[in-house]
């Protein structure tokens, strides 16, 4: 969405397929502008974060767009989203019911954003604050008590996000629909996240209280995702390696969900498995390299951050489990050949780190550096698993496979065990043709994607039941022979199903 000048009425929302629709093409000033700069939100910052200055004059569209993107990012990171599940019983003077929300969304798409705003907020039939909830945004506490026009900027964000969503295909709703789609499809994209490995004891990242990120306060980071920030790794690799011990692949087992993907492959139905996981369990389950895109890399290989020497990831595992930071054997051998004098040898120091972070540096690990630490010279390199950190580009194969191969072949999309929060993998689903059926399998629903069928519950339970109904034999030691599953339709929904194992 572009930033508009309030006085000119040049508000615009980016529609799907990059179409830009003017929300007010008249010469008069609109009474309810749909897009406005961040300062009109009524605050100078969000939760202590200073919002970027947005120029109120000038004609540089690229700069305006960049500024608005930055504002949008801040809002999305700060605001609390409301899933439709919360709307089923909400209602009242400040929250829409699910029925009301669905009606507003349909009205927006039917008459367009300009007429929609005129018939709702501008006409006084509903407040902007309440209308936010129809588009999945909970009115933030920091605006409590503000005039209603303080919510206009957030409403514009909500409307923009709603218009960018794929429209659900109405013909697919039931579990039988999902089963038939799987049986008849021949080119299935399966997009997986950490939720497919949790039954092996491998933690996911974002689950409240039990996810990996919820357990990292002791590291003194501003954001737990900094554990996987490439710049912080280069400053102090010990922060990552303290966490690596907990997520290190330590099993040759795989889950029923991995087995389900392998079964799709065996039946000639798997187009590509896009995995966000770094545990490499897909390979253990037998997914062929040509069918697997490890979007965020994996522990399968590791490379020196200095000389780029690459080796098998397993060669680092002993050091990682022992609390040591793996050093590059090639760099160490080079130092040996140079016969570095003892006086020149020194331990690494990270004086740029603040005191809080230094407590979680090398001295916080059980060990120190690798067994060759007598050659721990400033010029020697640290080994890093070939995981794609924040700040690093995804493998070229990711975009090449998606754009040049899969997009034109896919006939079904199955998303399993991921909240789709990390870009650019989160953009795979909206990038694909909108007429292709999409289904979602995970413990909790997502609100920013309209899937055709949502199947909520333990991933292993859901895929086992789908295979049973398809007449497929999904043999796995973790699936009880007499397992019986109860499936109920969630109240207020036509295509959201809850799977639970009968006691």
Tab-separated table of N, CA, C and O in Angstrom, residues 436-495:
chain	number	residue	atom	x	y	z
A	436	UNK	N	-5.784	-23.229	-7.285
A	436	UNK	CA	-5.264	-24.510	-6.810
A	436	UNK	C	-5.739	-24.744	-5.380
A	436	UNK	O	-5.544	-23.897	-4.505
A	437	UNK	N	-6.349	-25.879	-5.080
A	437	UNK	CA	-6.832	-26.143	-3.714
A	437	UNK	C	-5.684	-26.139	-2.697
A	437	UNK	O	-4.570	-26.585	-2.999
A	438	UNK	N	-6.008	-25.666	-1.507
A	438	UNK	CA	-5.007	-25.574	-0.443
A	438	UNK	C	-5.619	-26.087	0.856
A	438	UNK	O	-6.755	-25.741	1.195
A	439	UNK	N	-4.861	-26.887	1.584
A	439	UNK	CA	-5.332	-27.375	2.878
A	439	UNK	C	-4.250	-27.190	3.932
A	439	UNK	O	-3.057	-27.135	3.617
A	440	UNK	N	-4.693	-27.101	5.182
A	440	UNK	CA	-3.796	-26.756	6.288
A	440	UNK	C	-3.936	-27.776	7.404
A	440	UNK	O	-5.056	-28.112	7.823
A	441	UNK	N	-2.791	-28.268	7.893
A	441	UNK	CA	-2.759	-29.243	8.980
A	441	UNK	C	-1.807	-28.729	10.055
A	441	UNK	O	-0.611	-28.558	9.807
A	442	UNK	N	-2.315	-28.470	11.243
A	442	UNK	CA	-1.474	-28.007	12.348
A	442	UNK	C	-2.310	-27.974	13.618
A	442	UNK	O	-3.519	-28.208	13.585
A	443	UNK	N	-1.650	-27.692	14.728
A	443	UNK	CA	-2.375	-27.642	16.001
A	443	UNK	C	-3.269	-26.419	16.101
A	443	UNK	O	-4.361	-26.478	16.662
A	444	UNK	N	-2.781	-25.297	15.601
A	444	UNK	CA	-3.524	-24.046	15.711
A	444	UNK	C	-3.717	-23.428	14.333
A	444	UNK	O	-2.856	-23.568	13.455
A	445	UNK	N	-4.815	-22.709	14.137
A	445	UNK	CA	-5.083	-22.118	12.820
A	445	UNK	C	-4.250	-20.862	12.588
A	445	UNK	O	-3.643	-20.319	13.509
A	446	UNK	N	-4.222	-20.418	11.353
A	446	UNK	CA	-3.606	-19.141	11.003
A	446	UNK	C	-4.701	-18.236	10.465
A	446	UNK	O	-5.709	-18.694	9.933
A	447	UNK	N	-4.491	-16.924	10.616
A	447	UNK	CA	-5.527	-15.975	10.206
A	447	UNK	C	-5.163	-15.209	8.940
A	447	UNK	O	-6.020	-14.552	8.363
A	448	UNK	N	-3.896	-15.294	8.512
A	448	UNK	CA	-3.475	-14.466	7.386
A	448	UNK	C	-3.530	-15.194	6.041
A	448	UNK	O	-3.151	-14.633	5.020
A	449	UNK	N	-4.013	-16.437	6.036
A	449	UNK	CA	-4.174	-17.196	4.797
A	449	UNK	C	-5.542	-17.873	4.833
A	449	UNK	O	-5.929	-18.447	5.850
A	450	UNK	N	-6.264	-17.806	3.728
A	450	UNK	CA	-7.560	-18.480	3.628
A	450	UNK	C	-7.373	-19.853	2.984
A	450	UNK	O	-7.358	-19.976	1.756
A	451	UNK	N	-7.244	-20.878	3.808
A	451	UNK	CA	-7.140	-22.231	3.277
A	451	UNK	C	-8.538	-22.774	2.981
A	451	UNK	O	-9.538	-22.324	3.558
A	452	UNK	N	-8.605	-23.749	2.101
A	452	UNK	CA	-9.898	-24.330	1.750
A	452	UNK	C	-10.405	-25.285	2.822
A	452	UNK	O	-11.600	-25.313	3.113
A	453	UNK	N	-9.492	-26.070	3.381
A	453	UNK	CA	-9.854	-26.982	4.477
A	453	UNK	C	-8.791	-26.870	5.554
A	453	UNK	O	-7.598	-27.002	5.267
A	454	UNK	N	-9.214	-26.600	6.788
A	454	UNK	CA	-8.313	-26.563	7.939
A	454	UNK	C	-8.535	-27.827	8.763
A	454	UNK	O	-9.677	-28.129	9.142
A	455	UNK	N	-7.452	-28.540	9.053
A	455	UNK	CA	-7.533	-29.747	9.880
A	455	UNK	C	-6.600	-29.568	11.068
A	455	UNK	O	-5.377	-29.637	10.930
A	456	UNK	N	-7.188	-29.297	12.223
A	456	UNK	CA	-6.428	-28.902	13.397
A	456	UNK	C	-6.280	-30.059	14.371
A	456	UNK	O	-7.243	-30.754	14.702
A	457	UNK	N	-5.042	-30.240	14.822
A	457	UNK	CA	-4.741	-31.309	15.763
A	457	UNK	C	-3.299	-31.737	15.593
A	457	UNK	O	-2.515	-31.089	14.890
A	458	UNK	N	-2.937	-32.822	16.245
A	458	UNK	CA	-1.594	-33.365	16.093
A	458	UNK	C	-1.391	-33.792	14.640
A	458	UNK	O	-2.198	-34.532	14.077
A	459	UNK	N	-0.321	-33.311	14.032
A	459	UNK	CA	-0.075	-33.601	12.609
A	459	UNK	C	-0.070	-35.087	12.324
A	459	UNK	O	-0.646	-35.543	11.318
A	460	UNK	N	0.564	-35.868	13.191
A	460	UNK	CA	0.645	-37.317	12.984
A	460	UNK	C	-0.739	-37.952	13.003
A	460	UNK	O	-1.027	-38.877	12.229
A	461	UNK	N	-1.589	-37.476	13.882
A	461	UNK	CA	-2.952	-38.008	13.988
A	461	UNK	C	-3.753	-37.677	12.732
A	461	UNK	O	-4.467	-38.529	12.184
A	462	UNK	N	-3.617	-36.436	12.263
A	462	UNK	CA	-4.392	-36.002	11.097
A	462	UNK	C	-3.999	-36.794	9.855
A	462	UNK	O	-4.863	-37.323	9.136
A	463	UNK	N	-2.700	-36.899	9.577
A	463	UNK	CA	-2.281	-37.588	8.341
A	463	UNK	C	-2.601	-39.075	8.405
A	463	UNK	O	-2.931	-39.690	7.381
A	464	UNK	N	-2.522	-39.659	9.590
A	464	UNK	CA	-2.860	-41.081	9.730
A	464	UNK	C	-4.332	-41.305	9.409
A	464	UNK	O	-4.701	-42.289	8.739
A	465	UNK	N	-5.187	-40.392	9.867
A	465	UNK	CA	-6.621	-40.519	9.601
A	465	UNK	C	-6.928	-40.288	8.118
A	465	UNK	O	-7.779	-40.974	7.535
A	466	UNK	N	-6.254	-39.342	7.502
A	466	UNK	CA	-6.456	-39.089	6.077
A	466	UNK	C	-6.078	-40.331	5.258
A	466	UNK	O	-6.794	-40.710	4.318
A	467	UNK	N	-4.957	-40.951	5.613
A	467	UNK	CA	-4.529	-42.155	4.899
A	467	UNK	C	-5.518	-43.298	5.105
A	467	UNK	O	-5.826	-44.056	4.170
A	468	UNK	N	-6.012	-43.426	6.318
A	468	UNK	CA	-6.986	-44.476	6.613
A	468	UNK	C	-8.228	-44.308	5.750
A	468	UNK	O	-8.749	-45.275	5.178
A	469	UNK	N	-8.702	-43.074	5.626
A	469	UNK	CA	-9.909	-42.820	4.841
A	469	UNK	C	-9.660	-42.953	3.341
A	469	UNK	O	-10.591	-43.200	2.580
A	470	UNK	N	-8.399	-42.763	2.943
A	470	UNK	CA	-8.045	-42.923	1.529
A	470	UNK	C	-7.798	-44.381	1.166
A	470	UNK	O	-7.630	-44.699	-0.019
A	471	UNK	N	-7.761	-45.253	2.180
A	471	UNK	CA	-7.476	-46.663	1.940
A	471	UNK	C	-5.997	-46.944	1.754
A	471	UNK	O	-5.626	-47.980	1.191
A	472	UNK	N	-5.165	-46.046	2.258
A	472	UNK	CA	-3.716	-46.209	2.135
A	472	UNK	C	-3.156	-46.806	3.413
A	472	UNK	O	-3.643	-46.535	4.514
A	473	UNK	N	-2.119	-47.569	3.274
A	473	UNK	CA	-1.470	-48.211	4.418
A	473	UNK	C	-0.278	-47.363	4.861
A	473	UNK	O	0.777	-47.399	4.244
A	474	UNK	N	-0.469	-46.612	5.901
A	474	UNK	CA	0.612	-45.798	6.457
A	474	UNK	C	1.126	-46.502	7.717
A	474	UNK	O	0.697	-46.218	8.834
A	475	UNK	N	2.042	-47.414	7.529
A	475	UNK	CA	2.575	-48.159	8.664
A	475	UNK	C	3.657	-47.349	9.353
A	475	UNK	O	4.590	-46.849	8.717
A	476	UNK	N	3.530	-47.240	10.664
A	476	UNK	CA	4.538	-46.514	11.438
A	476	UNK	C	4.410	-46.916	12.897
A	476	UNK	O	3.295	-47.045	13.422
A	477	UNK	N	5.537	-47.081	13.532
A	477	UNK	CA	5.544	-47.548	14.922
A	477	UNK	C	4.857	-46.588	15.876
A	477	UNK	O	4.410	-46.976	16.963
A	478	UNK	N	4.750	-45.304	15.493
A	478	UNK	CA	4.141	-44.306	16.370
A	478	UNK	C	2.634	-44.191	16.171
A	478	UNK	O	1.984	-43.390	16.850
A	479	UNK	N	2.079	-44.981	15.264
A	479	UNK	CA	0.627	-44.979	15.054
A	479	UNK	C	0.038	-46.227	15.702
A	479	UNK	O	0.286	-47.349	15.234
A	480	UNK	N	-0.712	-46.085	16.777
A	480	UNK	CA	-1.314	-47.255	17.432
A	480	UNK	C	-2.236	-48.001	16.465
A	480	UNK	O	-2.957	-47.384	15.675
A	481	UNK	N	-2.187	-49.327	16.527
A	481	UNK	CA	-2.962	-50.142	15.588
A	481	UNK	C	-4.455	-49.864	15.683
A	481	UNK	O	-5.149	-49.825	14.676
A	482	UNK	N	-4.945	-49.672	16.872
A	482	UNK	CA	-6.388	-49.476	17.062
A	482	UNK	C	-6.744	-48.013	17.293
A	482	UNK	O	-7.763	-47.705	17.908
A	483	UNK	N	-5.930	-47.111	16.804
A	483	UNK	CA	-6.194	-45.682	17.037
A	483	UNK	C	-7.514	-45.262	16.392
A	483	UNK	O	-7.769	-45.521	15.220
A	484	UNK	N	-8.358	-44.620	17.190
A	484	UNK	CA	-9.628	-44.090	16.701
A	484	UNK	C	-9.627	-42.582	16.906
A	484	UNK	O	-9.235	-42.095	17.967
A	485	UNK	N	-10.068	-41.872	15.904
A	485	UNK	CA	-9.994	-40.418	15.908
A	485	UNK	C	-11.389	-39.810	15.834
A	485	UNK	O	-12.230	-40.237	15.033
A	486	UNK	N	-11.614	-38.843	16.701
A	486	UNK	CA	-12.872	-38.096	16.678
A	486	UNK	C	-12.644	-36.799	15.908
A	486	UNK	O	-11.674	-36.080	16.161
A	487	UNK	N	-13.528	-36.512	14.964
A	487	UNK	CA	-13.421	-35.295	14.157
A	487	UNK	C	-14.712	-34.506	14.308
A	487	UNK	O	-15.811	-35.036	14.097
A	488	UNK	N	-14.566	-33.244	14.688
A	488	UNK	CA	-15.752	-32.394	14.806
A	488	UNK	C	-15.521	-31.082	14.063
A	488	UNK	O	-14.397	-30.592	13.964
A	489	UNK	N	-16.602	-30.564	13.548
A	489	UNK	CA	-16.553	-29.280	12.858
A	489	UNK	C	-16.605	-28.171	13.895
A	489	UNK	O	-17.476	-28.169	14.771
A	490	UNK	N	-15.647	-27.244	13.822
A	490	UNK	CA	-15.626	-26.171	14.801
A	490	UNK	C	-16.832	-25.254	14.616
A	490	UNK	O	-17.198	-24.895	13.495
A	491	UNK	N	-17.444	-24.884	15.718
A	491	UNK	CA	-18.641	-24.052	15.700
A	491	UNK	C	-18.389	-22.747	14.954
A	491	UNK	O	-17.398	-22.060	15.191
A	492	UNK	N	-19.286	-22.425	14.046
A	492	UNK	CA	-19.189	-21.182	13.303
A	492	UNK	C	-18.408	-21.287	12.012
A	492	UNK	O	-18.308	-20.308	11.268
A	493	UNK	N	-17.850	-22.467	11.730
A	493	UNK	CA	-17.024	-22.652	10.534
A	493	UNK	C	-17.605	-23.759	9.652
A	493	UNK	O	-18.252	-24.686	10.147
A	494	UNK	N	-17.342	-23.657	8.362
A	494	UNK	CA	-17.822	-24.673	7.426
A	494	UNK	C	-16.716	-25.609	6.972
A	494	UNK	O	-17.005	-26.655	6.377
A	495	UNK	N	-15.451	-25.249	7.261
A	495	UNK	CA	-14.349	-26.073	6.745
A	495	UNK	C	-13.190	-26.191	7.725
A	495	UNK	O	-12.080	-26.513	7.328
